[in-house]
Amino acid sequence: QSALTQPPSASGSLGQSVTISCTGTSSDVGGYSLVSWYQHHPGKAPKLLLYEVSQRPSGVPDRFFGSKSGNTASLTVSGLQAEDEADYYCNSYAGRGWVFGGGTKLTVL
Amino acid sequence: QVQLVESGGGVVQPGRSLRLSCVGSGFTFSAHAVHWVRQAPGKGLEWLAQLWSGGNYKYYADSLKGRFTVSRDDSKDTAYLDMNSLSAEDTAVYYCARDGQLFAPYSLDLWGQGTTVIVSS
């Protein structure tokens, strides 16, 4: 259960798009289509953004898009808004447990 | 109101034990698996454990080395995290989270606000 690899930081201007990657192995990301993404504003509860790679829970805007290729999953946030500035974490089922990525701090310029 | 509320955090001496609780409301608690996740200061989220509905199956992070145990009492809509042999490295905000089950399987679709554990002498 090694942590999934995410870039520590990402940035984009208001209205632009940004993509955050999440790299694992064939034992987690590559082995299951069970990747989820979370948005975490410090001091608040994390929020589920996507599950099963690309499915959005009700209430999550379609500006958030997920995909996966091989052992790497990606989160794309389009039409960046100021409130998107937060920490983002990927998570994958890994057969006998779950594993998070190290997190990416998204800065909206 | 659909929510999870953690409690039981506080300051504890190294080597001691602590039990955290997670109470669910506004939904059928017994129908959902429950996860525990923590975030150490300045660090990312770390998945710790999951307990399936019914309580028969449990998964743990390898890093815990058997020190933590999860359980649940569905008559009280409550899940527990028992932590033993605590060290400074266990200092963190501890969250419980609901598994999405049929609606968002294998994901954590509802989180509590967290409870803070500080291990210090």
Coordinates of C-alpha atoms in Angstrom, one line a residue:
Chain A
Q1 CA 0.0 0.0 0.0
S2 CA 2.3 2.7 -1.2
A3 CA 0.9 6.2 -1.6
L4 CA -0.2 7.1 -5.1
T5 CA 2.0 9.8 -6.8
Q6 CA 0.5 13.3 -7.4
P7 CA 2.3 16.5 -8.2
P8 CA 2.6 18.6 -5.0
S9 CA 1.2 21.7 -6.7
A10 CA -0.7 22.9 -9.7
S11 CA -1.9 26.2 -10.8
G12 CA -4.1 27.9 -13.4
S13 CA -5.7 31.2 -14.1
L14 CA -9.4 32.0 -13.6
G15 CA -11.4 30.4 -16.4
Q16 CA -8.6 28.2 -17.6
S17 CA -8.2 24.4 -17.1
V18 CA -5.8 22.4 -15.1
T19 CA -5.1 18.6 -15.0
I20 CA -3.8 16.8 -12.0
S21 CA -2.3 13.3 -12.4
C22 CA -2.3 10.4 -10.0
T23 CA 0.0 7.5 -10.7
G24 CA -0.2 4.1 -9.1
T25 CA 0.5 0.5 -10.0
S26 CA -1.3 -2.4 -11.5
S27 CA -2.3 -3.4 -7.9
D28 CA -4.3 -0.2 -7.4
V29 CA -5.1 2.4 -10.1
G30 CA -4.3 0.1 -13.0
G31 CA -6.1 -2.9 -11.6
Y32 CA -9.5 -1.4 -10.8
S33 CA -11.7 1.3 -12.2
L34 CA -12.3 2.4 -8.6
V35 CA -10.4 5.7 -8.5
S36 CA -12.0 8.6 -6.6
W37 CA -11.1 12.2 -6.2
Y38 CA -11.6 14.5 -3.2
Q39 CA -11.4 18.3 -2.7
H40 CA -10.2 19.4 0.7
H41 CA -10.3 23.0 1.9
P42 CA -8.2 23.2 5.1
G43 CA -10.2 23.0 8.2
K44 CA -13.2 21.5 6.5
A45 CA -14.3 18.0 5.7
P46 CA -13.0 16.5 2.4
K47 CA -15.6 16.4 -0.3
L48 CA -16.1 13.6 -2.9
L49 CA -15.7 14.9 -6.4
L50 CA -15.6 11.8 -8.6
Y51 CA -15.9 8.1 -8.1
E52 CA -15.3 5.1 -10.4
V53 CA -12.8 7.2 -12.3
S54 CA -15.3 9.7 -13.9
Q55 CA -18.6 9.5 -12.2
R56 CA -19.8 12.7 -10.5
P57 CA -22.0 12.6 -7.4
S58 CA -25.1 14.8 -7.6
G59 CA -24.2 18.4 -6.9
V60 CA -20.7 18.3 -8.4
P61 CA -20.4 20.5 -11.4
D62 CA -19.4 19.1 -14.8
R63 CA -16.3 21.3 -14.7
F64 CA -14.7 18.4 -12.9
F65 CA -13.8 15.5 -15.2
G66 CA -11.9 12.3 -14.5
S67 CA -10.1 9.8 -16.7
K68 CA -7.7 6.9 -16.5
S69 CA -5.1 5.3 -18.7
G70 CA -3.1 2.4 -17.5
N71 CA -1.7 3.1 -14.0
T72 CA -2.4 6.8 -14.2
A73 CA -5.7 8.6 -13.4
S74 CA -6.3 12.3 -14.0
L75 CA -8.6 15.0 -12.7
T76 CA -9.3 18.0 -15.0
V77 CA -10.8 21.1 -13.6
S78 CA -12.1 23.4 -16.4
G79 CA -13.4 27.0 -16.1
L80 CA -11.3 27.5 -12.9
Q81 CA -13.0 29.5 -10.2
A82 CA -11.6 31.1 -7.1
E83 CA -13.3 28.6 -4.9
D84 CA -11.5 25.7 -6.6
E85 CA -8.4 26.7 -4.8
A86 CA -7.9 23.7 -2.4
D87 CA -6.0 20.5 -1.9
Y88 CA -7.0 17.6 -4.2
Y89 CA -6.5 13.9 -3.4
C90 CA -6.9 10.8 -5.5
N91 CA -7.8 7.5 -3.9
S92 CA -7.9 4.0 -5.3
Y93 CA -9.1 0.7 -4.1
A94 CA -6.1 -1.7 -3.9
G95 CA -7.6 -5.1 -3.4
R96 CA -7.3 -5.4 0.4
G97 CA -7.7 -1.7 1.3
W98 CA -7.5 1.7 -0.1
V99 CA -4.7 4.2 -0.8
F100 CA -4.6 8.0 -1.2
G101 CA -2.3 10.1 -3.3
G102 CA 0.0 12.5 -1.6
G103 CA -2.3 15.4 -2.5
T104 CA -2.0 18.4 -4.9
K105 CA -2.4 22.0 -3.8
L106 CA -4.3 23.8 -6.6
T107 CA -3.7 27.6 -6.8
V108 CA -6.0 29.7 -8.8
L109 CA -4.1 32.7 -10.2
Chain B
Q1 CA -29.5 16.0 8.5
V2 CA -27.2 13.5 7.0
Q3 CA -23.9 13.6 8.9
L4 CA -21.1 11.9 10.7
V5 CA -19.7 13.2 13.9
E6 CA -16.4 12.1 15.4
S7 CA -15.4 12.4 19.0
G8 CA -12.9 11.1 21.5
G9 CA -9.8 13.1 20.4
G10 CA -7.5 14.9 22.8
V11 CA -4.1 14.9 24.2
V12 CA -2.7 11.4 25.1
Q13 CA 0.7 10.3 26.4
P14 CA 3.0 8.2 24.2
G15 CA 2.4 4.5 24.7
R16 CA -1.2 5.0 25.8
S17 CA -4.4 4.0 24.1
L18 CA -7.4 6.0 22.8
R19 CA -10.8 5.2 21.4
L20 CA -12.5 7.4 18.8
S21 CA -16.2 7.3 18.0
C22 CA -18.1 8.1 14.9
V23 CA -21.9 8.6 15.1
G24 CA -23.9 8.7 11.9
S25 CA -27.4 10.3 11.5
G26 CA -29.9 11.0 8.8
F27 CA -29.2 7.7 6.9
T28 CA -29.2 4.0 7.5
F29 CA -25.9 3.6 9.2
S30 CA -25.9 -0.1 9.3
A31 CA -26.1 -0.3 5.5
H32 CA -22.8 1.4 4.9
A33 CA -19.2 0.4 5.4
V34 CA -17.2 3.0 7.4
H35 CA -13.7 4.2 6.7
W36 CA -11.2 5.9 9.0
V37 CA -8.7 8.4 7.5
R38 CA -6.2 10.7 9.2
Q39 CA -4.2 13.8 8.3
A40 CA -1.0 14.5 10.2
P41 CA 0.0 18.2 10.5
G42 CA 1.3 19.4 7.1
K43 CA 0.7 16.0 5.5
G44 CA -1.8 14.5 3.2
L45 CA -4.7 12.2 3.8
E46 CA -3.8 8.6 4.9
W47 CA -6.3 5.8 4.7
L48 CA -6.3 3.7 7.9
A49 CA -9.1 1.1 7.9
Q50 CA -12.5 0.1 6.6
L51 CA -15.2 -1.9 8.3
W52 CA -17.9 -3.4 6.1
S53 CA -21.6 -3.2 7.0
G54 CA -22.3 -6.2 9.3
G55 CA -18.9 -5.9 10.8
N56 CA -17.5 -9.2 9.5
Y57 CA -14.9 -7.9 7.2
K58 CA -12.2 -5.3 8.0
Y59 CA -9.3 -3.9 6.1
Y60 CA -6.3 -2.1 7.6
A61 CA -3.4 -0.1 6.2
D62 CA -0.2 -2.1 6.5
S63 CA 1.5 0.8 8.2
L64 CA -0.6 0.4 11.3
K65 CA 1.1 -2.8 12.2
G66 CA -1.9 -4.1 14.1
R67 CA -2.0 -1.3 16.6
F68 CA -5.5 0.0 15.5
T69 CA -8.8 -1.9 15.5
V70 CA -12.1 -0.9 14.0
S71 CA -15.5 -2.0 15.2
R72 CA -19.1 -0.9 15.1
D73 CA -22.3 -0.9 17.1
D74 CA -25.2 -0.5 14.6
S75 CA -27.7 -0.3 17.4
K76 CA -26.0 3.0 18.3
D77 CA -25.2 4.0 14.7
T78 CA -21.6 4.3 15.9
A79 CA -18.3 3.1 14.6
Y80 CA -15.1 3.0 16.7
L81 CA -11.4 3.2 16.2
D82 CA -9.3 1.8 19.0
M83 CA -5.7 3.0 18.9
N84 CA -2.9 1.4 20.9
S85 CA 0.7 2.1 21.6
L86 CA 0.4 5.6 20.4
S87 CA 3.4 7.6 19.4
A88 CA 4.0 11.2 18.2
E89 CA 3.6 10.0 14.6
D90 CA 0.0 9.3 15.3
T91 CA -0.7 13.0 16.0
A92 CA -3.3 13.9 13.4
V93 CA -6.9 14.9 12.6
Y94 CA -8.9 11.7 12.4
Y95 CA -11.9 11.5 10.1
C96 CA -14.5 8.8 9.7
A97 CA -16.2 8.5 6.3
R98 CA -19.1 6.6 4.8
D99 CA -18.6 4.3 1.9
G100 CA -20.8 5.2 -1.0
Q101 CA -22.0 1.6 -1.4
L102 CA -24.5 1.3 -4.2
F103 CA -24.5 5.0 -5.1
A104 CA -20.8 5.6 -5.2
P105 CA -19.1 2.3 -4.5
Y106 CA -15.6 2.0 -3.1
S107 CA -15.5 5.8 -2.5
L108 CA -15.9 7.9 0.6
D109 CA -19.0 9.9 0.0
L110 CA -19.7 11.5 3.4
W111 CA -17.1 12.7 5.8
G112 CA -17.2 13.9 9.4
Q113 CA -15.5 17.1 10.5
G114 CA -12.7 15.2 12.2
T115 CA -11.4 14.9 15.7
T116 CA -7.8 15.9 16.7
V117 CA -5.5 13.5 18.5
I118 CA -2.2 14.9 19.9
V119 CA 0.3 12.4 21.3
S120 CA 2.6 14.2 23.7
S121 CA 4.1 13.8 27.1

